[in-house]
CSV table of C-alpha atoms in Angstrom, one decimal:
chain,number,residue,atom,x,y,z
A,578,MET,CA,0.0,0.0,0.0
A,579,GLN,CA,1.3,3.4,-1.0
A,580,THR,CA,2.5,5.5,2.0
A,581,LEU,CA,0.8,8.8,2.3
A,582,ASN,CA,3.3,11.6,2.8
A,583,GLN,CA,4.1,15.1,1.6
A,584,GLN,CA,6.6,13.8,-0.9
A,585,LEU,CA,3.9,11.8,-2.7
A,586,LEU,CA,1.5,14.7,-2.6
A,587,ASP,CA,4.0,17.1,-4.0
A,588,LYS,CA,4.8,14.8,-6.9
A,589,VAL,CA,1.1,14.3,-7.8
A,590,LEU,CA,0.5,18.1,-7.5
A,591,ASN,CA,3.3,18.6,-10.0
A,592,ILE,CA,1.5,16.2,-12.4
A,593,ALA,CA,-1.7,18.1,-11.9
A,594,TYR,CA,0.1,21.4,-12.6
A,595,GLN,CA,1.7,20.1,-15.8
A,596,ALA,CA,-1.7,18.7,-16.9
A,597,GLY,CA,-3.1,22.2,-16.3
A,598,GLU,CA,-0.5,23.8,-18.5
A,599,HIS,CA,-1.5,21.4,-21.3
A,600,LEU,CA,-5.1,22.2,-20.7
A,601,THR,CA,-4.5,25.9,-20.9
A,602,HIS,CA,-2.8,25.4,-24.2
A,603,PHE,CA,-5.9,23.5,-25.6
A,604,TYR,CA,-8.1,26.2,-24.1
A,605,SER,CA,-6.3,28.9,-26.1
A,606,ARG,CA,-7.5,27.4,-29.4
A,607,SER,CA,-10.5,25.6,-30.9
A,608,VAL,CA,-10.7,21.9,-30.1
A,609,GLU,CA,-12.4,19.0,-31.7
A,610,VAL,CA,-15.6,17.8,-29.9
A,611,GLN,CA,-17.2,14.4,-30.1
A,612,ILE,CA,-20.3,13.0,-28.4
A,613,LYS,CA,-19.8,9.8,-26.3
A,614,SER,CA,-22.3,6.9,-26.1
A,615,ASP,CA,-23.8,8.4,-22.9
A,616,LYS,CA,-24.6,11.6,-24.9
A,617,THR,CA,-21.9,13.6,-23.0
A,618,PRO,CA,-19.2,15.6,-24.9
A,619,VAL,CA,-15.5,14.7,-25.0
A,620,THR,CA,-12.8,16.8,-26.6
A,621,GLU,CA,-9.3,16.1,-27.8
A,622,ALA,CA,-8.2,17.9,-24.6
A,623,ASP,CA,-9.9,15.2,-22.4
A,624,LEU,CA,-8.2,12.4,-24.3
A,625,PHE,CA,-4.7,14.0,-24.3
A,626,ILE,CA,-4.8,14.9,-20.6
A,627,SER,CA,-6.1,11.5,-19.7
A,628,GLN,CA,-3.1,9.9,-21.5
A,629,PHE,CA,-0.7,12.4,-20.0
A,630,VAL,CA,-1.8,11.9,-16.4
A,631,THR,CA,-2.0,8.2,-16.8
A,632,GLU,CA,1.6,8.0,-18.1
A,633,GLN,CA,2.9,10.2,-15.4
A,634,LEU,CA,1.2,8.3,-12.6
A,635,LYS,CA,2.6,5.0,-14.1
A,636,LEU,CA,6.1,6.5,-13.9
A,637,LEU,CA,5.5,7.6,-10.3
A,638,THR,CA,3.8,4.4,-9.0
A,639,PRO,CA,4.1,1.6,-11.6
A,640,GLU,CA,2.5,-0.9,-9.3
A,641,ILE,CA,-0.8,1.0,-8.7
A,642,PRO,CA,-3.6,0.6,-11.4
A,643,ILE,CA,-5.2,3.7,-12.8
A,644,LEU,CA,-8.8,4.4,-13.6
A,645,SER,CA,-9.6,7.4,-15.8
A,646,GLU,CA,-13.0,8.6,-17.1
A,647,GLU,CA,-11.7,8.2,-20.6
A,648,SER,CA,-10.3,4.6,-20.1
A,649,CYS,CA,-12.7,2.9,-17.7
A,650,LYS,CA,-13.8,-0.3,-19.4
A,651,ILE,CA,-12.4,-2.5,-16.7
A,652,PRO,CA,-14.7,-5.2,-15.4
A,653,LEU,CA,-15.5,-5.4,-11.7
A,654,ALA,CA,-14.1,-9.0,-11.6
A,655,GLU,CA,-10.7,-7.5,-12.3
A,656,ARG,CA,-11.1,-4.3,-10.2
A,657,THR,CA,-12.4,-6.2,-7.2
A,658,HIS,CA,-8.8,-7.3,-6.4
A,659,TRP,CA,-7.5,-3.8,-6.3
A,660,GLN,CA,-6.3,-2.7,-2.8
A,661,GLU,CA,-5.6,0.8,-4.1
A,662,TYR,CA,-5.8,2.7,-7.4
A,663,TRP,CA,-5.6,6.2,-8.9
A,664,ILE,CA,-8.8,7.7,-10.2
A,665,VAL,CA,-8.6,10.5,-12.7
A,666,ASP,CA,-11.0,12.9,-14.3
A,667,PRO,CA,-8.7,14.6,-16.9
A,668,LEU,CA,-11.2,17.4,-17.6
A,669,ASP,CA,-14.0,17.8,-15.1
A,670,GLY,CA,-16.4,20.2,-16.6
A,671,THR,CA,-16.0,19.4,-20.3
A,672,GLN,CA,-19.1,21.4,-21.1
A,673,GLN,CA,-17.8,24.4,-19.2
A,674,PHE,CA,-14.5,24.0,-21.2
A,675,ILE,CA,-16.5,24.1,-24.4
A,676,ASP,CA,-18.7,27.0,-23.2
A,677,ARG,CA,-15.5,28.9,-22.2
A,678,THR,CA,-16.7,29.6,-18.6
A,679,ASP,CA,-13.2,29.0,-17.2
A,680,GLN,CA,-14.8,26.8,-14.5
A,681,PHE,CA,-13.2,23.4,-15.2
A,682,SER,CA,-10.5,21.3,-13.6
A,683,VAL,CA,-8.1,18.4,-13.6
A,684,VAL,CA,-8.9,15.9,-10.9
A,685,ILE,CA,-6.7,13.2,-9.5
A,686,GLY,CA,-7.5,11.0,-6.5
A,687,LEU,CA,-6.0,8.0,-4.7
A,688,ILE,CA,-8.3,5.3,-3.3
A,689,GLN,CA,-7.2,2.7,-0.8
A,690,GLN,CA,-9.5,0.0,0.5
A,691,ASN,CA,-12.4,1.5,-1.5
A,692,THR,CA,-12.0,4.9,0.3
A,693,PRO,CA,-10.5,8.1,-1.1
A,694,VAL,CA,-7.4,9.1,0.8
A,695,LEU,CA,-5.8,11.8,-1.5
A,696,GLY,CA,-7.4,14.3,-3.8
A,697,ILE,CA,-6.3,17.1,-6.0
A,698,ILE,CA,-8.6,19.5,-7.9
A,699,HIS,CA,-6.7,21.9,-10.1
A,700,SER,CA,-8.4,24.7,-12.1
A,701,PRO,CA,-5.6,26.3,-14.2
A,702,ILE,CA,-7.7,29.2,-15.6
A,703,LEU,CA,-9.1,30.2,-12.2
A,704,GLY,CA,-5.7,29.8,-10.6
A,705,LYS,CA,-7.1,27.6,-7.8
A,706,THR,CA,-5.9,24.2,-6.6
A,707,TYR,CA,-7.7,22.3,-3.8
A,708,TYR,CA,-5.9,19.3,-2.3
A,709,ALA,CA,-6.2,17.1,0.7
A,710,MET,CA,-4.7,13.9,2.1
A,711,LYS,CA,-6.1,11.7,4.9
A,712,ASN,CA,-5.1,12.9,8.3
A,713,HIS,CA,-3.0,15.7,6.8
A,714,GLY,CA,-5.7,18.4,6.3
A,715,ALA,CA,-7.0,20.2,3.3
A,716,PHE,CA,-5.6,23.2,1.5
A,717,LEU,CA,-6.4,25.8,-1.2
A,718,LYS,CA,-3.6,27.2,-3.3
A,719,GLU,CA,-4.8,30.4,-5.1
A,720,ASN,CA,-2.5,32.4,-7.2
A,721,SER,CA,0.6,31.0,-5.4
A,722,HIS,CA,-0.8,31.6,-2.0
A,723,VAL,CA,-1.5,28.5,0.1
A,724,GLN,CA,-4.0,28.5,2.9
A,725,PRO,CA,-5.3,25.6,5.1
A,726,LEU,CA,-9.0,25.0,4.8
A,727,ILE,CA,-10.4,24.9,8.4
A,728,LYS,CA,-13.0,22.5,9.8
A,729,ASN,CA,-16.5,23.6,9.0
A,730,CYS,CA,-18.4,23.9,12.3
A,731,LYS,CA,-21.2,26.2,11.0
A,732,ILE,CA,-24.4,25.9,13.0
A,733,PHE,CA,-27.7,26.7,11.2
A,734,ASP,CA,-30.4,28.3,13.2
A,735,LYS,CA,-34.0,28.0,12.0
A,736,SER,CA,-33.9,31.3,10.1
A,737,HIS,CA,-30.7,30.6,8.3
A,738,ARG,CA,-30.7,30.7,4.5
A,739,LEU,CA,-28.5,27.9,3.1
A,740,GLN,CA,-26.3,28.6,0.1
A,741,VAL,CA,-26.8,25.6,-2.2
A,742,THR,CA,-24.5,25.3,-5.2
A,743,ILE,CA,-25.9,23.5,-8.3
A,744,GLY,CA,-25.0,22.9,-12.0
A,745,ASN,CA,-27.8,22.7,-14.5
A,746,THR,CA,-30.1,20.9,-12.1
A,747,ASN,CA,-33.7,21.8,-12.0
A,748,GLY,CA,-33.8,24.3,-9.1
A,749,ASP,CA,-37.5,23.7,-8.5
A,750,LYS,CA,-36.9,20.1,-7.4
A,751,ILE,CA,-34.4,21.3,-4.8
A,752,HIS,CA,-36.7,24.0,-3.5
A,753,GLN,CA,-39.4,21.4,-3.2
A,754,ALA,CA,-37.1,19.2,-1.1
A,755,VAL,CA,-36.4,21.9,1.5
A,756,ARG,CA,-38.1,21.3,4.8
A,757,PRO,CA,-39.6,24.4,6.5
A,758,PRO,CA,-38.6,26.6,8.1
A,759,TYR,CA,-35.3,26.4,6.1
A,760,GLN,CA,-34.8,28.5,3.0
A,761,ILE,CA,-32.2,28.2,0.3
A,762,GLU,CA,-30.4,30.4,-2.1
A,763,LEU,CA,-29.1,28.7,-5.2
A,764,LEU,CA,-25.7,29.4,-6.7
A,765,GLN,CA,-24.9,28.1,-10.1
A,766,TYR,CA,-21.3,27.2,-10.7
A,767,GLY,CA,-19.1,25.2,-13.0
A,768,SER,CA,-17.7,21.7,-12.8
A,769,SER,CA,-18.7,19.2,-10.1
A,770,SER,CA,-15.3,19.2,-8.3
A,771,LEU,CA,-15.2,23.0,-8.2
A,772,LYS,CA,-18.7,23.1,-6.6
A,773,ALA,CA,-17.3,20.7,-4.0
A,774,GLY,CA,-14.4,23.2,-3.5
A,775,LEU,CA,-16.9,26.0,-2.8
A,776,VAL,CA,-18.4,23.8,0.0
A,777,ALA,CA,-14.9,23.0,1.4
A,778,GLU,CA,-14.1,26.7,1.5
A,779,GLY,CA,-17.4,27.5,3.2
A,780,LYS,CA,-18.6,29.7,0.3
A,781,ALA,CA,-21.6,27.3,-0.1
A,782,ASP,CA,-23.2,25.2,2.6
A,783,CYS,CA,-23.9,22.2,0.3
A,784,TYR,CA,-23.9,21.0,-3.3
A,785,ILE,CA,-26.8,19.0,-4.5
A,786,ARG,CA,-26.5,16.9,-7.7
A,787,LEU,CA,-29.7,15.6,-9.2
A,788,GLY,CA,-28.1,14.0,-12.3
A,789,ASP,CA,-25.6,11.4,-13.3
A,790,THR,CA,-21.9,11.6,-12.3
A,791,GLY,CA,-19.0,9.1,-12.2
A,792,GLU,CA,-17.0,8.0,-9.3
A,793,TRP,CA,-14.1,10.1,-10.7
A,794,ASP,CA,-16.3,13.2,-10.2
A,795,THR,CA,-16.6,12.7,-6.4
A,796,ALA,CA,-13.5,10.8,-5.2
A,797,ALA,CA,-11.2,13.8,-4.7
A,798,ALA,CA,-14.1,15.8,-3.3
A,799,GLU,CA,-14.8,13.1,-0.7
A,800,ILE,CA,-11.3,13.4,0.9
A,801,LEU,CA,-11.4,17.2,0.6
A,802,LEU,CA,-14.6,17.4,2.5
A,803,ALA,CA,-13.6,14.7,5.0
A,804,GLU,CA,-10.6,16.8,5.9
A,805,THR,CA,-12.7,19.9,6.4
A,806,GLY,CA,-15.5,18.5,8.4
A,807,GLY,CA,-17.9,17.7,5.6
A,808,GLU,CA,-19.4,14.6,4.0
A,809,VAL,CA,-21.0,13.2,0.8
A,810,PHE,CA,-24.1,11.1,0.8
A,811,ASP,CA,-26.9,10.0,-1.5
A,812,LEU,CA,-30.5,11.2,-1.2
A,813,ASP,CA,-31.2,8.6,1.4
A,814,PHE,CA,-28.2,9.9,3.4
A,815,ASN,CA,-26.1,6.8,2.7
A,816,PRO,CA,-22.4,7.2,1.8
A,817,LEU,CA,-21.2,6.8,-1.8
A,818,THR,CA,-19.2,3.7,-2.7
A,819,TYR,CA,-16.1,3.2,-4.8
A,820,ASN,CA,-15.1,0.2,-6.9
A,821,GLN,CA,-17.9,-1.9,-5.5
A,822,ARG,CA,-20.3,-2.0,-8.5
A,823,GLU,CA,-20.1,-2.9,-12.2
A,824,THR,CA,-21.2,0.6,-13.0
A,825,PHE,CA,-19.2,3.8,-12.1
A,826,VAL,CA,-22.4,5.9,-12.2
A,827,ASN,CA,-23.0,7.6,-8.8
A,828,PRO,CA,-26.5,7.9,-7.3
A,829,HIS,CA,-27.7,11.5,-7.0
A,830,PHE,CA,-26.0,13.1,-4.0
A,831,ILE,CA,-25.5,15.9,-1.5
A,832,MET,CA,-22.1,17.2,-0.5
A,833,VAL,CA,-22.2,19.1,2.8
A,834,GLY,CA,-19.8,21.4,4.6
A,835,ASN,CA,-20.7,20.4,8.1
A,836,LYS,CA,-21.5,16.7,8.6
A,837,HIS,CA,-22.7,17.3,12.2
A,838,HIS,CA,-25.8,19.3,11.0
A,839,ASP,CA,-29.0,17.3,10.9
A,840,TRP,CA,-29.4,17.3,7.1
A,841,ARG,CA,-32.4,15.0,7.3
A,842,SER,CA,-34.3,17.8,9.0
A,843,THR,CA,-33.3,20.1,6.1
A,844,PHE,CA,-34.0,18.2,3.0
A,845,HIS,CA,-36.4,15.4,1.9
A,846,PHE,CA,-36.3,14.2,-1.7
A,847,ASN,CA,-39.2,12.4,-3.4
A,848,LYS,CA,-37.4,10.1,-5.8
């Protein structure tokens, strides 16, 4: 099992920064866009970054398998023997990349015993990098300045308005799920991992996703939130799982900044 230490984290951060430089180059020009079988877009940037990060991680830890969104056709029968593996989303927010919102990122995570233990979310255009490692805390590097992300202990009183970040989710469904007397204010933002970053920073109280994502969309966010007092769970308030199903598609979920708040008293989703 790979030992978690600052040296490992620094090397993986360097891979993420290099990937971000490549991504910035692609962003400066027009790129070819294709539609995958699941009706989601993929660009030549996704494919190049996937190959680059995979090659760099193989050089760093040749004994650890790698799962990337763009190369994930590995049956559970093979994956079930993995004690640890890298999980990569080479371009989280492909649609944001295409739409030129700047709100996309390179995401790299390490999973041990089916639990995320290291995560990096690097947004090269925004100049923001979130990273966390189990029992080592979480940090935000923004324009060369590094700051620790502190544990979220925010307490909501009954009049508190919750900041809820969403993507293209139907906001009406979220408003309908709010239990009185709570009220929410919706904040639309870019890629899934960057919305998780807003929660880890305390700029949003939670992120609700009523739509399909992959395990590579949430793994780095899991450890980032775990190290800042948050949590990720499905709409029945059960934890997400990793490498335990044939499919990589996550259930719809909620990422919260303070796991000690009674979220069952705040939301109820009719599925």
